[in-house]
């Protein structure tokens, strides 16, 4: 396959994956409605993903055996962040949860600058200012302090910071291929959701619509957490970061439109303005600039 065709296929996968994750809130909330309340739905989804990915991880177990602890922890932390993102859909508005997640480029720049000592361009400094301004507008739209007002918003905000730490570690430490990396990712998410689940809702004992719950769990675990995530990991190593960041913004559009049409969730004018600033910050953060050499 030619390089141009590989780029086209990887771009299409990234765009479609972003759009699919914009609809991920549907099975999460449906599972909650069918009796798997709180984080138990995410527990079920991620355990299914682990089981589905286990054969791939076993065939490439030498990669897991030779990976450094830092690499494994970084990938597992990424899964933990996504678990918080998944659970957040039950306790916050869909569009706001997704927009808060898209602040991750701001946290990544701050971590790179103050923890790893990487140089930061003026463009990225502007991205930080614009992103934090957008955060203030979104969270302060109701007239109160610009702080998260729901558990879902807090979980997504914390998850975004953890995701930034995780991706920084993955970029500098991980050499895992998509299959085993996705398995470790799902395992980290399952462990996190399992630790949180008892504090958010009692263990489901009765009243669960098991046929419907099983179908939703299998589809979300195999499709979203398994196939879609592995495909995205394949695509991201073949595209420039700028293109990836722009294409993944399809998640915001699909999530906001689907939540408005299906759940009746609409953002206020200030929240929309803040969201636009957050997306603008994301574009500035991935905008191609003059290359700078990072310290080893």
mmCIF file of C-alpha atoms in Angstrom:
data_model
loop_
_atom_site.group_PDB
_atom_site.id
_atom_site.type_symbol
_atom_site.label_atom_id
_atom_site.label_comp_id
_atom_site.label_asym_id
_atom_site.label_seq_id
_atom_site.Cartn_x
_atom_site.Cartn_y
_atom_site.Cartn_z
ATOM 1 C CA UNK A 1 0.000 0.000 0.000
ATOM 2 C CA UNK A 2 1.380 3.401 -0.987
ATOM 3 C CA UNK A 3 2.160 6.028 1.642
ATOM 4 C CA UNK A 4 -0.614 8.303 0.354
ATOM 5 C CA UNK A 5 -3.154 5.472 0.626
ATOM 6 C CA UNK A 6 -1.977 4.582 4.128
ATOM 7 C CA UNK A 7 -2.431 8.218 5.167
ATOM 8 C CA UNK A 8 -5.917 8.291 3.646
ATOM 9 C CA UNK A 9 -6.976 5.078 5.395
ATOM 10 C CA UNK A 10 -5.494 6.213 8.738
ATOM 11 C CA UNK A 11 -7.259 9.580 8.423
ATOM 12 C CA UNK A 12 -10.595 7.909 7.705
ATOM 13 C CA UNK A 13 -10.158 5.570 10.682
ATOM 14 C CA UNK A 14 -9.352 8.501 12.987
ATOM 15 C CA UNK A 15 -12.346 10.538 11.783
ATOM 16 C CA UNK A 16 -14.756 7.601 12.104
ATOM 17 C CA UNK A 17 -13.363 6.585 15.499
ATOM 18 C CA UNK A 18 -13.879 10.105 16.827
ATOM 19 C CA UNK A 19 -17.469 10.079 15.593
ATOM 20 C CA UNK A 20 -18.085 6.666 17.143
ATOM 21 C CA UNK A 21 -16.771 7.806 20.528
ATOM 22 C CA UNK A 22 -19.164 10.742 20.238
ATOM 23 C CA UNK A 23 -21.950 8.133 20.456
ATOM 24 C CA UNK A 24 -20.367 6.100 23.261
ATOM 25 C CA UNK A 25 -22.577 7.776 25.870
ATOM 26 C CA UNK A 26 -25.593 5.895 24.454
ATOM 27 C CA UNK A 27 -24.607 2.361 25.578
ATOM 28 C CA UNK A 28 -23.230 3.716 28.876
ATOM 29 C CA UNK A 29 -26.525 5.371 29.800
ATOM 30 C CA UNK A 30 -28.548 2.488 28.384
ATOM 31 C CA UNK A 31 -26.707 0.045 30.666
ATOM 32 C CA UNK A 32 -27.503 2.293 33.616
ATOM 33 C CA UNK A 33 -31.161 2.217 32.605
ATOM 34 C CA UNK A 34 -31.129 -1.591 32.326
ATOM 35 C CA UNK A 35 -29.907 -2.035 35.891
ATOM 36 C CA UNK A 36 -26.101 -1.779 35.771
ATOM 37 C CA UNK A 37 -26.040 1.509 37.661
ATOM 38 C CA UNK A 38 -23.100 3.780 38.328
ATOM 39 C CA UNK A 39 -19.721 2.415 37.338
ATOM 40 C CA UNK A 40 -20.932 -1.199 37.084
ATOM 41 C CA UNK A 41 -21.749 -0.716 33.413
ATOM 42 C CA UNK A 42 -18.207 0.448 32.707
ATOM 43 C CA UNK A 43 -16.894 -2.497 34.749
ATOM 44 C CA UNK A 44 -18.836 -4.898 32.542
ATOM 45 C CA UNK A 45 -17.803 -3.200 29.301
ATOM 46 C CA UNK A 46 -14.096 -3.115 30.114
ATOM 47 C CA UNK A 47 -14.045 -6.719 31.416
ATOM 48 C CA UNK A 48 -15.592 -7.838 28.124
ATOM 49 C CA UNK A 49 -12.893 -5.875 26.295
ATOM 50 C CA UNK A 50 -10.195 -7.607 28.368
ATOM 51 C CA UNK A 51 -11.607 -11.039 27.538
ATOM 52 C CA UNK A 52 -11.907 -10.201 23.836
ATOM 53 C CA UNK A 53 -8.340 -8.876 23.683
ATOM 54 C CA UNK A 54 -6.765 -11.593 25.849
ATOM 55 C CA UNK A 55 -5.970 -13.955 22.908
ATOM 56 C CA UNK A 56 -4.148 -11.141 21.093
ATOM 57 C CA UNK A 57 -2.243 -10.223 24.239
ATOM 58 C CA UNK A 58 -1.302 -13.884 24.745
ATOM 59 C CA UNK A 59 0.068 -14.276 21.216
ATOM 60 C CA UNK A 60 2.214 -11.193 21.767
ATOM 61 C CA UNK A 61 3.011 -11.851 25.405
ATOM 62 C CA UNK A 62 6.729 -11.334 24.732
ATOM 63 C CA UNK A 63 5.969 -7.637 24.179
ATOM 64 C CA UNK A 64 4.268 -7.426 27.559
ATOM 65 C CA UNK A 65 7.096 -9.362 29.218
ATOM 66 C CA UNK A 66 9.789 -7.095 27.808
ATOM 67 C CA UNK A 67 7.927 -3.798 28.254
ATOM 68 C CA UNK A 68 9.210 -1.522 30.995
ATOM 69 C CA UNK A 69 7.056 -0.940 34.091
ATOM 70 C CA UNK A 70 6.820 2.737 33.125
ATOM 71 C CA UNK A 71 5.350 1.790 29.734
ATOM 72 C CA UNK A 72 2.789 -0.599 31.211
ATOM 73 C CA UNK A 73 1.765 1.879 33.915
ATOM 74 C CA UNK A 74 1.406 4.671 31.359
ATOM 75 C CA UNK A 75 -0.913 2.614 29.137
ATOM 76 C CA UNK A 76 -2.921 1.379 32.139
ATOM 77 C CA UNK A 77 -3.246 4.971 33.375
ATOM 78 C CA UNK A 78 -4.679 5.870 29.978
ATOM 79 C CA UNK A 79 -7.336 3.217 30.540
ATOM 80 C CA UNK A 80 -8.008 4.584 34.031
ATOM 81 C CA UNK A 81 -8.574 8.036 32.544
ATOM 82 C CA UNK A 82 -11.006 6.646 29.972
ATOM 83 C CA UNK A 83 -12.877 4.807 32.730
ATOM 84 C CA UNK A 84 -13.458 8.138 34.489
ATOM 85 C CA UNK A 85 -14.568 9.627 31.159
ATOM 86 C CA UNK A 86 -16.982 6.720 30.623
ATOM 87 C CA UNK A 87 -18.509 6.958 34.100
ATOM 88 C CA UNK A 88 -18.725 10.743 33.801
ATOM 89 C CA UNK A 89 -21.447 10.441 31.151
ATOM 90 C CA UNK A 90 -23.836 9.222 33.852
ATOM 91 C CA UNK A 91 -23.294 12.205 36.120
ATOM 92 C CA UNK A 92 -22.857 15.116 33.693
ATOM 93 C CA UNK A 93 -24.136 16.507 30.425
ATOM 94 C CA UNK A 94 -22.697 14.758 27.382
ATOM 95 C CA UNK A 95 -21.425 17.779 25.457
ATOM 96 C CA UNK A 96 -19.834 19.351 28.528
ATOM 97 C CA UNK A 97 -18.148 16.078 29.511
ATOM 98 C CA UNK A 98 -16.662 15.725 26.015
ATOM 99 C CA UNK A 99 -15.524 19.355 25.903
ATOM 100 C CA UNK A 100 -13.851 19.062 29.303
ATOM 101 C CA UNK A 101 -12.026 15.997 28.002
ATOM 102 C CA UNK A 102 -10.710 18.034 25.073
ATOM 103 C CA UNK A 103 -8.765 20.198 27.524
ATOM 104 C CA UNK A 104 -6.178 17.424 27.617
ATOM 105 C CA UNK A 105 -3.817 19.239 25.185
ATOM 106 C CA UNK A 106 -3.553 22.094 27.699
ATOM 107 C CA UNK A 107 -2.621 19.729 30.519
ATOM 108 C CA UNK A 108 -0.156 17.924 28.217
ATOM 109 C CA UNK A 109 1.661 21.166 27.420
ATOM 110 C CA UNK A 110 1.850 22.104 31.104
ATOM 111 C CA UNK A 111 3.205 18.670 32.033
ATOM 112 C CA UNK A 112 5.739 18.762 29.226
ATOM 113 C CA UNK A 113 6.929 22.202 30.263
ATOM 114 C CA UNK A 114 7.033 22.016 34.051
ATOM 115 C CA UNK A 115 7.636 18.294 34.628
ATOM 116 C CA UNK A 116 9.775 17.241 31.665
ATOM 117 C CA UNK A 117 11.334 20.615 30.886
ATOM 118 C CA UNK A 118 10.306 20.592 27.219
ATOM 119 C CA UNK A 119 10.370 23.960 25.448
ATOM 120 C CA UNK A 120 7.001 25.591 24.836
ATOM 121 C CA UNK A 121 6.367 27.838 21.855
ATOM 122 C CA UNK A 122 4.379 31.065 22.012
ATOM 123 C CA UNK A 123 1.627 29.360 20.037
ATOM 124 C CA UNK A 124 1.258 26.709 22.703
ATOM 125 C CA UNK A 125 1.361 29.291 25.482
ATOM 126 C CA UNK A 126 -1.518 30.984 23.696
ATOM 127 C CA UNK A 127 -3.298 27.606 23.566
ATOM 128 C CA UNK A 128 -2.995 27.300 27.351
ATOM 129 C CA UNK A 129 -4.443 30.777 27.941
ATOM 130 C CA UNK A 130 -7.292 30.230 25.473
ATOM 131 C CA UNK A 131 -8.063 26.755 26.813
ATOM 132 C CA UNK A 132 -8.190 27.850 30.438
ATOM 133 C CA UNK A 133 -10.317 30.843 29.449
ATOM 134 C CA UNK A 134 -12.735 28.488 27.727
ATOM 135 C CA UNK A 135 -12.790 26.298 30.819
ATOM 136 C CA UNK A 136 -13.696 29.324 32.951
ATOM 137 C CA UNK A 137 -16.513 30.311 30.602
ATOM 138 C CA UNK A 138 -17.989 26.811 30.474
ATOM 139 C CA UNK A 139 -17.891 26.203 34.211
ATOM 140 C CA UNK A 140 -18.938 29.724 35.162
ATOM 141 C CA UNK A 141 -21.820 30.022 32.702
ATOM 142 C CA UNK A 142 -24.413 29.685 35.466
ATOM 143 C CA UNK A 143 -23.009 32.702 37.294
ATOM 144 C CA UNK A 144 -21.179 30.866 40.060
ATOM 145 C CA UNK A 145 -17.525 30.061 40.564
ATOM 146 C CA UNK A 146 -15.868 28.514 37.481
ATOM 147 C CA UNK A 147 -15.670 25.060 39.066
ATOM 148 C CA UNK A 148 -17.215 21.738 38.017
ATOM 149 C CA UNK A 149 -20.793 21.557 39.268
ATOM 150 C CA UNK A 150 -21.403 17.824 38.980
ATOM 151 C CA UNK A 151 -19.615 14.582 39.733
ATOM 152 C CA UNK A 152 -19.413 13.846 36.020
ATOM 153 C CA UNK A 153 -17.596 17.123 35.342
ATOM 154 C CA UNK A 154 -15.124 16.490 38.168
ATOM 155 C CA UNK A 155 -14.447 12.949 36.978
ATOM 156 C CA UNK A 156 -13.848 14.089 33.415
ATOM 157 C CA UNK A 157 -11.588 16.946 34.480
ATOM 158 C CA UNK A 158 -9.481 14.619 36.649
ATOM 159 C CA UNK A 159 -9.551 11.980 33.912
ATOM 160 C CA UNK A 160 -8.254 14.504 31.391
ATOM 161 C CA UNK A 161 -5.278 15.346 33.606
ATOM 162 C CA UNK A 162 -4.536 11.635 34.107
ATOM 163 C CA UNK A 163 -4.832 11.080 30.348
ATOM 164 C CA UNK A 164 -2.277 13.812 29.723
ATOM 165 C CA UNK A 165 0.159 12.149 32.142
ATOM 166 C CA UNK A 166 -0.516 8.778 30.530
ATOM 167 C CA UNK A 167 -0.033 9.922 26.945
ATOM 168 C CA UNK A 168 3.188 11.677 27.874
ATOM 169 C CA UNK A 169 4.425 8.395 29.344
ATOM 170 C CA UNK A 170 3.197 6.375 26.364
ATOM 171 C CA UNK A 171 4.927 8.698 23.943
ATOM 172 C CA UNK A 172 8.263 8.515 25.745
ATOM 173 C CA UNK A 173 8.247 4.953 27.165
ATOM 174 C CA UNK A 174 5.877 2.587 25.370
ATOM 175 C CA UNK A 175 6.856 0.368 22.432
ATOM 176 C CA UNK A 176 3.794 -1.894 22.611
ATOM 177 C CA UNK A 177 1.911 -2.704 19.412
ATOM 178 C CA UNK A 178 -1.842 -1.919 19.232
ATOM 179 C CA UNK A 179 -3.097 -5.359 20.353
ATOM 180 C CA UNK A 180 -1.281 -5.758 23.687
ATOM 181 C CA UNK A 181 -1.442 -2.006 24.317
ATOM 182 C CA UNK A 182 -5.238 -2.064 24.016
ATOM 183 C CA UNK A 183 -5.396 -5.041 26.395
ATOM 184 C CA UNK A 184 -3.372 -3.210 29.061
ATOM 185 C CA UNK A 185 -5.483 -0.104 28.403
ATOM 186 C CA UNK A 186 -8.724 -2.032 28.988
ATOM 187 C CA UNK A 187 -7.285 -3.756 32.069
ATOM 188 C CA UNK A 188 -6.386 -0.401 33.618
ATOM 189 C CA UNK A 189 -9.899 0.860 32.906
ATOM 190 C CA UNK A 190 -11.529 -2.261 34.370
ATOM 191 C CA UNK A 191 -9.488 -2.044 37.572
ATOM 192 C CA UNK A 192 -10.305 1.644 38.009
ATOM 193 C CA UNK A 193 -14.021 1.164 37.370
ATOM 194 C CA UNK A 194 -14.093 -1.816 39.747
ATOM 195 C CA UNK A 195 -12.503 0.255 42.513
ATOM 196 C CA UNK A 196 -15.011 3.094 42.052
ATOM 197 C CA UNK A 197 -18.167 1.059 41.449
ATOM 198 C CA UNK A 198 -19.015 0.157 45.091
ATOM 199 C CA UNK A 199 -18.876 3.827 46.082
ATOM 200 C CA UNK A 200 -21.255 4.972 43.340
ATOM 201 C CA UNK A 201 -23.969 2.298 43.347
ATOM 202 C CA UNK A 202 -24.692 -1.007 45.105
ATOM 203 C CA UNK A 203 -23.743 -4.260 43.422
ATOM 204 C CA UNK A 204 -26.545 -5.177 40.989
ATOM 205 C CA UNK A 205 -28.501 -8.048 42.498
ATOM 206 C CA UNK A 206 -31.993 -7.869 41.031
ATOM 207 C CA UNK A 207 -33.900 -5.811 38.548
ATOM 208 C CA UNK A 208 -31.225 -6.099 35.858
ATOM 209 C CA UNK A 209 -32.463 -6.713 32.318
ATOM 210 C CA UNK A 210 -29.686 -9.219 31.613
ATOM 211 C CA UNK A 211 -30.398 -9.951 27.904
ATOM 212 C CA UNK A 212 -30.347 -6.252 27.023
ATOM 213 C CA UNK A 213 -27.428 -5.537 29.366
ATOM 214 C CA UNK A 214 -25.412 -8.409 27.905
ATOM 215 C CA UNK A 215 -25.979 -7.217 24.342
ATOM 216 C CA UNK A 216 -24.976 -3.655 25.189
ATOM 217 C CA UNK A 217 -21.936 -4.822 27.150
ATOM 218 C CA UNK A 218 -20.687 -7.044 24.339
ATOM 219 C CA UNK A 219 -21.179 -4.376 21.680
ATOM 220 C CA UNK A 220 -19.490 -1.615 23.695
ATOM 221 C CA UNK A 221 -16.668 -3.813 24.991
ATOM 222 C CA UNK A 222 -15.789 -5.486 21.702
ATOM 223 C CA UNK A 223 -16.586 -2.605 19.355
ATOM 224 C CA UNK A 224 -15.626 0.595 21.183
ATOM 225 C CA UNK A 225 -12.997 -0.579 23.672
ATOM 226 C CA UNK A 226 -11.624 -3.334 21.472
ATOM 227 C CA UNK A 227 -11.779 -2.831 17.726
ATOM 228 C CA UNK A 228 -12.176 0.962 17.603
ATOM 229 C CA UNK A 229 -9.410 1.632 20.134
ATOM 230 C CA UNK A 230 -6.985 -0.779 18.449
ATOM 231 C CA UNK A 231 -7.745 0.772 15.055
ATOM 232 C CA UNK A 232 -7.108 4.248 16.458
ATOM 233 C CA UNK A 233 -3.783 3.148 17.940
ATOM 234 C CA UNK A 234 -2.816 1.785 14.515
ATOM 235 C CA UNK A 235 -3.786 5.031 12.819
ATOM 236 C CA UNK A 236 -2.191 7.476 15.241
ATOM 237 C CA UNK A 237 1.358 6.251 14.625
ATOM 238 C CA UNK A 238 0.874 6.876 10.905
ATOM 239 C CA UNK A 239 -0.415 10.452 11.060
ATOM 240 C CA UNK A 240 0.910 13.810 12.164
ATOM 241 C CA UNK A 241 -0.363 14.940 15.590
ATOM 242 C CA UNK A 242 -2.026 17.994 14.014
ATOM 243 C CA UNK A 243 -4.128 15.863 11.706
ATOM 244 C CA UNK A 244 -5.073 13.479 14.520
ATOM 245 C CA UNK A 245 -6.188 16.313 16.796
ATOM 246 C CA UNK A 246 -8.344 17.900 14.118
ATOM 247 C CA UNK A 247 -9.953 14.647 12.935
ATOM 248 C CA UNK A 248 -10.795 13.513 16.471
ATOM 249 C CA UNK A 249 -12.835 16.668 16.993
ATOM 250 C CA UNK A 250 -15.602 14.845 15.148
ATOM 251 C CA UNK A 251 -16.309 13.378 18.600
ATOM 252 C CA UNK A 252 -17.388 16.788 19.915
ATOM 253 C CA UNK A 253 -19.737 17.461 17.014
ATOM 254 C CA UNK A 254 -21.363 14.020 17.062
ATOM 255 C CA UNK A 255 -21.615 13.969 20.857
ATOM 256 C CA UNK A 256 -23.163 17.430 21.149
ATOM 257 C CA UNK A 257 -25.645 16.919 18.297
ATOM 258 C CA UNK A 258 -26.684 13.428 19.419
ATOM 259 C CA UNK A 259 -27.150 14.571 23.039
ATOM 260 C CA UNK A 260 -29.283 17.518 21.905
ATOM 261 C CA UNK A 261 -31.458 15.373 19.624
ATOM 262 C CA UNK A 262 -31.786 12.265 21.776
ATOM 263 C CA UNK A 263 -31.379 13.428 25.379
ATOM 264 C CA UNK A 264 -32.561 17.011 24.975
ATOM 265 C CA UNK A 265 -29.299 18.370 26.430
ATOM 266 C CA UNK A 266 -28.436 21.781 25.065
ATOM 267 C CA UNK A 267 -25.598 24.085 26.028
ATOM 268 C CA UNK A 268 -26.080 27.707 27.032
ATOM 269 C CA UNK A 269 -24.523 30.464 24.935
ATOM 270 C CA UNK A 270 -21.589 30.966 27.320
ATOM 271 C CA UNK A 271 -20.971 27.222 27.437
ATOM 272 C CA UNK A 272 -20.884 27.105 23.642
ATOM 273 C CA UNK A 273 -18.462 30.050 23.576
ATOM 274 C CA UNK A 274 -16.258 28.359 26.169
ATOM 275 C CA UNK A 275 -16.373 25.103 24.215
ATOM 276 C CA UNK A 276 -15.305 26.937 21.059
ATOM 277 C CA UNK A 277 -12.299 28.347 22.945
ATOM 278 C CA UNK A 278 -11.393 24.856 24.219
ATOM 279 C CA UNK A 279 -11.494 23.462 20.681
ATOM 280 C CA UNK A 280 -9.497 26.458 19.450
ATOM 281 C CA UNK A 281 -6.875 25.744 22.100
ATOM 282 C CA UNK A 282 -6.704 22.155 20.888
ATOM 283 C CA UNK A 283 -6.143 23.317 17.326
ATOM 284 C CA UNK A 284 -3.378 25.701 18.405
ATOM 285 C CA UNK A 285 -1.678 23.000 20.465
ATOM 286 C CA UNK A 286 -1.393 20.625 17.496
ATOM 287 C CA UNK A 287 -0.744 23.319 14.898
ATOM 288 C CA UNK A 288 2.459 22.506 13.025
ATOM 289 C CA UNK A 289 5.259 24.791 14.076
ATOM 290 C CA UNK A 290 8.986 25.073 13.672
ATOM 291 C CA UNK A 291 10.531 21.884 14.992
ATOM 292 C CA UNK A 292 12.297 22.130 18.306
ATOM 293 C CA UNK A 293 14.649 19.510 19.675
ATOM 294 C CA UNK A 294 13.482 18.055 22.932
ATOM 295 C CA UNK A 295 15.963 16.960 25.549
ATOM 296 C CA UNK A 296 16.586 13.225 25.666
#
